[in-house]
Amino acid sequence: MSAPAAPATLPPSDARLPTPTARRRALDWRIRFAALSLIWGFSFLLIKVGTHGFAPFQVTFGRLLSGAAVLAVAMAVRRERVPRSGRTWAHLFVAAFFLNALPFSLFAYAELTIPSTLAGICNATSPLWGMALSLVALSEDRPTRRRVAGLGLGFIGVLTVLGAWQGFSGLDATGTAMALLASLSYPVGWIYVRRTLAGTGSSTLALTGSQLFLGTMQLAVVVPVFTTAPDSFPLLPTLAVVALGALGTGLAVLLQYGLVEEVGPTTAQMVTYFIPVIATAAGVTLLGEQLSWNTPVGALVVLAGAALTRSRTRGSAGTSPSHHGRRTAQP
């Protein structure tokens, strides 16, 4: 994801970014939208496969390293400059923790004990957490009856997924809590960057590339302390971690930039509703994970609630957050 995060970035109000009409795309946006949905939907499967060969922190480190390398190449090709302000780097360090290092690690640890399908659905709760937090932390996000109803509906969906009426039996409480905490970490990071990184003068690509670099450095410190060097690099887990970073954290960001530029943030964010569906299908089909009736039903309720929380009044429909403030939850 989710995501992403993976991520999943909205471009800033930057005159250097091309307008939708200024750039002709060789590949239809619907194809790129489908590719982005598949990449983020399969990310939870890749995390699960990666943990079969490596410790969760090692999976996260490999993911961030691969993703940062992809964005570094993109920045070099586009001749983007990294931020020069020490204050900006300090804020990016905090953003890297909440938007990358923490949620990516939590999802990796969670999938040691819960199915990838459940992790993907937990990722879909991120807009619900974001709605709840923004009502408290962001004065411009005023509650409406529709959005509050969406918040309540979404959490009913969460309880349905978890099987609350049967005492959450059959679920690993620690793993599930980690996945939900990872989903909560994203909106915490979004709110932070909206308050601190708007109007820095740097492009979104430069800021996100720098953020991934800092996240990689954070994990580079953590990995030697909490893990031992792997004895071997099994093929499938290694490929899964590299794909998770290069595709799910690197290429996916570039795809979403293009979608936001061409069709706008509202349409681009619709990818959120496809991620848990694809994650569930991948987990059941390729990993043989079991699926009870309440999981897909609850997931649909969660997505319906998330859709309501993102609805805006006519007066605010034309506005969009600054910088990479309101994102799709990167798995």
Short mmCIF file of C-alpha atoms in Angstrom, two decimals:
data_model
loop_
_atom_site.label_atom_id
_atom_site.label_comp_id
_atom_site.label_asym_id
_atom_site.label_seq_id
_atom_site.Cartn_x
_atom_site.Cartn_y
_atom_site.Cartn_z
CA MET A 1 0.00 0.00 0.00
CA SER A 2 -0.55 -0.01 0.92
CA ALA A 3 0.71 0.75 0.38
CA PRO A 4 2.10 2.84 0.31
CA ALA A 5 3.98 3.60 0.91
CA ALA A 6 3.88 3.66 0.67
CA PRO A 7 3.46 5.28 0.32
CA ALA A 8 1.55 7.99 -2.82
CA THR A 9 2.07 11.67 -3.18
CA LEU A 10 0.20 14.71 -4.32
CA PRO A 11 2.29 17.31 -6.15
CA PRO A 12 2.82 20.70 -4.58
CA SER A 13 1.55 23.95 -5.99
CA ASP A 14 4.68 24.29 -8.08
CA ALA A 15 4.74 26.18 -11.35
CA ARG A 16 7.48 23.91 -12.66
CA LEU A 17 5.18 20.91 -12.73
CA PRO A 18 3.60 20.38 -16.15
CA THR A 19 -0.11 20.82 -16.54
CA PRO A 20 -2.24 17.95 -17.86
CA THR A 21 -2.41 19.58 -21.27
CA ALA A 22 1.26 20.44 -21.42
CA ARG A 23 2.46 16.85 -21.48
CA ARG A 24 1.30 14.13 -23.83
CA ARG A 25 1.42 10.65 -22.38
CA ALA A 26 2.35 7.76 -24.63
CA LEU A 27 0.49 5.32 -22.34
CA ASP A 28 -3.19 5.87 -21.59
CA TRP A 29 -3.79 6.93 -17.98
CA ARG A 30 -6.21 4.05 -17.41
CA ILE A 31 -3.44 1.56 -18.13
CA ARG A 32 -1.12 3.35 -15.72
CA PHE A 33 -3.91 3.49 -13.13
CA ALA A 34 -4.40 -0.27 -13.45
CA ALA A 35 -0.65 -0.84 -13.18
CA LEU A 36 -0.47 1.27 -10.02
CA SER A 37 -3.39 -0.64 -8.48
CA LEU A 38 -1.73 -3.97 -9.25
CA ILE A 39 1.67 -2.87 -7.93
CA TRP A 40 0.31 -1.65 -4.62
CA GLY A 41 -2.19 -4.49 -4.33
CA PHE A 42 0.57 -7.09 -4.75
CA SER A 43 2.84 -5.30 -2.27
CA PHE A 44 1.34 -7.19 0.65
CA LEU A 45 2.05 -10.51 -1.04
CA LEU A 46 5.63 -9.37 -1.67
CA ILE A 47 6.04 -8.43 1.99
CA LYS A 48 4.84 -11.88 3.04
CA VAL A 49 7.24 -13.61 0.62
CA GLY A 50 10.10 -11.36 1.73
CA THR A 51 9.63 -12.30 5.38
CA HIS A 52 10.08 -15.96 4.44
CA GLY A 53 13.77 -15.27 3.90
CA PHE A 54 14.60 -12.13 5.87
CA ALA A 55 13.83 -10.41 9.15
CA PRO A 56 11.12 -7.71 8.94
CA PHE A 57 13.61 -4.87 9.45
CA GLN A 58 15.75 -6.31 6.64
CA VAL A 59 12.71 -6.42 4.35
CA THR A 60 12.02 -2.77 5.11
CA PHE A 61 15.63 -1.76 4.59
CA GLY A 62 15.82 -3.54 1.23
CA ARG A 63 12.52 -1.99 0.21
CA LEU A 64 13.61 1.54 1.06
CA LEU A 65 17.03 1.10 -0.51
CA SER A 66 15.54 -0.14 -3.81
CA GLY A 67 12.85 2.56 -3.83
CA ALA A 68 15.32 5.34 -3.06
CA ALA A 69 17.58 4.11 -5.87
CA VAL A 70 14.73 4.33 -8.39
CA LEU A 71 13.83 7.87 -7.33
CA ALA A 72 17.51 8.88 -7.33
CA VAL A 73 17.73 7.84 -10.98
CA ALA A 74 14.51 9.72 -11.76
CA MET A 75 15.85 12.83 -10.03
CA ALA A 76 19.11 12.61 -11.97
CA VAL A 77 17.27 12.24 -15.29
CA ARG A 78 15.03 15.23 -14.53
CA ARG A 79 17.94 17.19 -13.00
CA GLU A 80 16.10 17.70 -9.73
CA ARG A 81 18.00 19.27 -6.86
CA VAL A 82 17.72 18.04 -3.31
CA PRO A 83 16.52 20.54 -0.69
CA ARG A 84 19.21 22.84 0.66
CA SER A 85 17.54 23.97 3.87
CA GLY A 86 18.59 22.16 7.04
CA ARG A 87 15.12 22.80 8.44
CA THR A 88 13.54 21.05 5.45
CA TRP A 89 15.81 18.04 5.95
CA ALA A 90 14.83 17.91 9.64
CA HIS A 91 11.14 17.87 8.73
CA LEU A 92 11.79 15.24 6.06
CA PHE A 93 13.51 13.08 8.67
CA VAL A 94 10.33 13.06 10.75
CA ALA A 95 8.20 12.46 7.64
CA ALA A 96 10.43 9.53 6.63
CA PHE A 97 9.82 7.92 10.01
CA PHE A 98 6.01 8.20 9.98
CA LEU A 99 5.47 7.66 6.24
CA ASN A 100 8.14 5.05 5.49
CA ALA A 101 10.30 3.52 8.21
CA LEU A 102 7.59 2.95 10.82
CA PRO A 103 4.62 1.74 8.70
CA PHE A 104 6.77 -0.39 6.38
CA SER A 105 8.37 -2.10 9.38
CA LEU A 106 5.06 -2.59 11.16
CA PHE A 107 3.48 -4.21 8.10
CA ALA A 108 6.49 -6.50 7.73
CA TYR A 109 6.27 -7.59 11.38
CA ALA A 110 2.48 -7.91 11.18
CA GLU A 111 2.68 -10.30 8.25
CA LEU A 112 4.74 -12.73 10.30
CA THR A 113 1.49 -13.69 12.03
CA ILE A 114 -1.44 -12.41 9.93
CA PRO A 115 -2.41 -13.11 6.29
CA SER A 116 -1.42 -10.64 3.61
CA THR A 117 -5.14 -10.27 2.84
CA LEU A 118 -5.84 -8.90 6.31
CA ALA A 119 -2.83 -6.56 6.09
CA GLY A 120 -4.15 -5.17 2.81
CA ILE A 121 -7.56 -4.53 4.31
CA CYS A 122 -6.05 -2.88 7.40
CA ASN A 123 -4.18 -0.56 5.03
CA ALA A 124 -7.54 0.58 3.63
CA THR A 125 -8.44 2.03 7.04
CA SER A 126 -5.86 4.79 6.63
CA PRO A 127 -8.36 7.34 5.22
CA LEU A 128 -10.57 6.69 8.26
CA TRP A 129 -7.72 7.39 10.67
CA GLY A 130 -6.85 10.44 8.56
CA MET A 131 -10.38 11.76 8.78
CA ALA A 132 -10.48 11.34 12.55
CA LEU A 133 -7.10 13.01 13.05
CA SER A 134 -7.69 15.86 10.61
CA LEU A 135 -10.84 16.92 12.44
CA VAL A 136 -8.63 17.56 15.46
CA ALA A 137 -5.38 18.73 13.89
CA LEU A 138 -6.40 20.59 10.71
CA SER A 139 -8.70 23.57 11.06
CA GLU A 140 -9.59 23.56 7.34
CA ASP A 141 -11.09 20.06 7.56
CA ARG A 142 -14.53 20.71 8.98
CA PRO A 143 -16.76 17.77 9.92
CA THR A 144 -19.89 17.19 7.88
CA ARG A 145 -22.66 14.72 8.49
CA ARG A 146 -21.60 12.69 5.47
CA ARG A 147 -17.95 12.46 6.53
CA VAL A 148 -18.79 11.63 10.15
CA ALA A 149 -21.18 8.96 8.89
CA GLY A 150 -18.41 7.61 6.69
CA LEU A 151 -16.09 7.46 9.69
CA GLY A 152 -18.61 5.47 11.71
CA LEU A 153 -19.42 3.19 8.78
CA GLY A 154 -15.75 2.54 8.15
CA PHE A 155 -15.05 1.42 11.68
CA ILE A 156 -18.11 -0.83 11.61
CA GLY A 157 -16.45 -2.39 8.58
CA VAL A 158 -13.21 -2.84 10.55
CA LEU A 159 -15.12 -4.65 13.30
CA THR A 160 -16.77 -6.82 10.66
CA VAL A 161 -13.41 -7.77 9.14
CA LEU A 162 -12.05 -8.65 12.58
CA GLY A 163 -15.13 -10.68 13.53
CA ALA A 164 -15.91 -8.67 16.65
CA TRP A 165 -19.15 -10.61 17.37
CA GLN A 166 -17.14 -13.81 17.84
CA GLY A 167 -14.51 -12.29 20.09
CA PHE A 168 -11.91 -11.79 17.33
CA SER A 169 -11.22 -15.51 17.47
CA GLY A 170 -8.67 -16.87 15.01
CA LEU A 171 -6.83 -13.55 14.69
CA ASP A 172 -3.41 -12.72 16.03
CA ALA A 173 -4.06 -9.63 18.13
CA THR A 174 -0.49 -8.34 18.03
CA GLY A 175 -0.10 -8.68 14.26
CA THR A 176 -3.48 -7.09 13.59
CA ALA A 177 -2.71 -4.21 15.95
CA MET A 178 0.60 -3.64 14.16
CA ALA A 179 -1.13 -3.47 10.77
CA LEU A 180 -3.71 -1.01 12.07
CA LEU A 181 -0.99 1.07 13.73
CA ALA A 182 0.89 1.15 10.42
CA SER A 183 -2.25 2.48 8.75
CA LEU A 184 -2.56 5.13 11.47
CA SER A 185 1.06 6.17 10.96
CA TYR A 186 0.39 7.40 7.41
CA PRO A 187 -2.12 10.15 8.26
CA VAL A 188 0.06 11.23 11.20
CA GLY A 189 2.84 11.77 8.68
CA TRP A 190 0.52 13.46 6.17
CA ILE A 191 -0.68 15.97 8.74
CA TYR A 192 2.90 16.65 9.78
CA VAL A 193 4.08 17.41 6.25
CA ARG A 194 1.04 19.58 5.54
CA ARG A 195 2.00 21.69 8.53
CA THR A 196 5.75 21.83 7.90
CA LEU A 197 6.70 21.22 4.25
CA ALA A 198 4.27 23.32 2.25
CA GLY A 199 5.95 26.00 0.14
CA THR A 200 9.52 24.76 0.50
CA GLY A 201 10.31 25.56 -3.15
CA SER A 202 11.44 22.01 -3.89
CA SER A 203 9.56 19.69 -6.23
CA THR A 204 7.57 16.77 -4.86
CA LEU A 205 9.94 14.32 -6.52
CA ALA A 206 12.98 15.91 -4.84
CA LEU A 207 11.25 15.96 -1.46
CA THR A 208 10.05 12.36 -1.70
CA GLY A 209 13.39 11.09 -2.99
CA SER A 210 15.14 12.82 -0.10
CA GLN A 211 12.57 11.43 2.30
CA LEU A 212 13.19 7.86 1.11
CA PHE A 213 16.93 8.40 1.45
CA LEU A 214 16.46 9.45 5.08
CA GLY A 215 14.17 6.49 5.70
CA THR A 216 16.87 4.20 4.31
CA MET A 217 19.42 5.76 6.66
CA GLN A 218 17.08 5.23 9.61
CA LEU A 219 16.79 1.53 8.81
CA ALA A 220 20.53 1.28 8.18
CA VAL A 221 21.00 2.21 11.84
CA VAL A 222 18.27 -0.13 13.13
CA VAL A 223 19.06 -3.27 11.13
CA PRO A 224 22.52 -4.05 12.60
CA VAL A 225 21.20 -3.52 16.14
CA PHE A 226 18.11 -5.75 15.95
CA THR A 227 19.05 -8.34 13.32
CA THR A 228 21.99 -10.48 12.29
CA ALA A 229 23.35 -10.58 8.77
CA PRO A 230 21.53 -13.18 6.65
CA ASP A 231 23.45 -16.39 5.95
CA SER A 232 22.09 -16.52 2.41
CA PHE A 233 19.92 -14.62 -0.03
CA PRO A 234 17.17 -17.02 -1.15
CA LEU A 235 15.98 -16.20 -4.64
CA LEU A 236 12.23 -15.63 -4.19
CA PRO A 237 12.42 -13.54 -0.98
CA THR A 238 15.26 -11.47 -2.45
CA LEU A 239 13.35 -10.81 -5.65
CA ALA A 240 10.25 -9.99 -3.62
CA VAL A 241 12.08 -7.36 -1.54
CA VAL A 242 13.73 -5.77 -4.59
CA ALA A 243 10.38 -5.68 -6.45
CA LEU A 244 8.66 -4.30 -3.37
CA GLY A 245 11.06 -1.37 -3.31
CA ALA A 246 11.75 -0.75 -7.00
CA LEU A 247 8.12 -1.18 -8.08
CA GLY A 248 5.97 -0.64 -5.00
CA THR A 249 7.96 2.25 -3.53
CA GLY A 250 9.85 3.71 -6.48
CA LEU A 251 8.00 3.21 -9.76
CA ALA A 252 4.60 3.50 -8.08
CA VAL A 253 5.42 7.01 -6.85
CA LEU A 254 6.37 8.08 -10.36
CA LEU A 255 3.19 6.54 -11.78
CA GLN A 256 1.04 8.41 -9.31
CA TYR A 257 2.81 11.71 -10.00
CA GLY A 258 1.89 11.29 -13.65
CA LEU A 259 -1.71 10.39 -12.85
CA VAL A 260 -2.17 13.39 -10.56
CA GLU A 261 -0.74 15.71 -13.21
CA GLU A 262 -2.96 14.28 -15.93
CA VAL A 263 -6.31 13.44 -14.31
CA GLY A 264 -6.11 15.22 -10.95
CA PRO A 265 -5.73 14.03 -7.35
CA THR A 266 -9.35 12.93 -6.89
CA THR A 267 -9.23 10.38 -9.70
CA ALA A 268 -5.68 9.31 -8.84
CA GLN A 269 -6.69 8.59 -5.24
CA MET A 270 -9.35 6.15 -6.41
CA VAL A 271 -6.54 3.58 -6.52
CA THR A 272 -7.12 3.25 -2.76
CA TYR A 273 -10.30 1.30 -3.37
CA PHE A 274 -8.62 -1.30 -5.59
CA ILE A 275 -5.66 -2.09 -3.34
CA PRO A 276 -7.46 -4.31 -0.77
CA VAL A 277 -9.37 -6.11 -3.52
CA ILE A 278 -6.16 -6.99 -5.36
CA ALA A 279 -4.32 -7.80 -2.12
CA THR A 280 -7.10 -10.21 -1.15
CA ALA A 281 -7.22 -11.87 -4.56
CA ALA A 282 -3.42 -12.26 -4.61
CA GLY A 283 -3.26 -13.69 -1.10
CA VAL A 284 -6.03 -16.22 -1.68
CA THR A 285 -4.96 -17.24 -5.18
CA LEU A 286 -1.17 -17.29 -4.92
CA LEU A 287 -0.54 -17.88 -1.21
CA GLY A 288 -3.53 -20.10 -0.47
CA GLU A 289 -4.74 -17.89 2.38
CA GLN A 290 -8.16 -18.67 3.83
CA LEU A 291 -10.99 -16.18 3.45
CA SER A 292 -14.17 -16.14 5.54
CA TRP A 293 -17.32 -14.28 4.48
CA ASN A 294 -16.84 -11.39 6.92
CA THR A 295 -13.48 -10.38 5.41
CA PRO A 296 -14.68 -9.26 1.95
CA VAL A 297 -17.97 -7.93 3.34
CA GLY A 298 -16.20 -5.90 5.99
CA ALA A 299 -13.67 -4.67 3.44
CA LEU A 300 -16.47 -3.33 1.24
CA VAL A 301 -17.96 -1.51 4.23
CA VAL A 302 -14.53 -0.03 5.06
CA LEU A 303 -14.12 1.22 1.50
CA ALA A 304 -17.63 2.71 1.48
CA GLY A 305 -16.85 4.56 4.69
CA ALA A 306 -13.51 5.77 3.32
CA ALA A 307 -15.27 7.08 0.20
CA LEU A 308 -17.69 9.08 2.34
CA THR A 309 -14.91 10.59 4.46
CA ARG A 310 -13.24 11.88 1.30
CA SER A 311 -16.35 13.59 -0.03
CA ARG A 312 -16.23 17.37 0.01
CA THR A 313 -18.71 20.16 -0.22
CA ARG A 314 -19.07 22.02 -3.48
CA GLY A 315 -17.26 24.99 -2.06
CA SER A 316 -14.15 22.97 -1.32
CA ALA A 317 -14.23 20.62 -4.26
CA GLY A 318 -11.79 22.64 -6.24
CA THR A 319 -9.13 22.84 -3.59
CA SER A 320 -6.28 20.44 -3.12
CA PRO A 321 -3.79 20.01 -0.31
CA SER A 322 -0.35 21.51 -0.63
CA HIS A 323 2.76 19.39 -1.12
CA HIS A 324 2.42 15.70 -0.43
CA GLY A 325 -0.08 16.31 2.32
CA ARG A 326 -3.02 14.04 1.60
CA ARG A 327 -1.86 10.80 0.04
CA THR A 328 -3.08 7.40 -0.82
CA ALA A 329 -1.84 4.99 1.82
CA GLN A 330 1.24 3.36 0.49
CA PRO A 331 1.29 -0.28 1.49
#
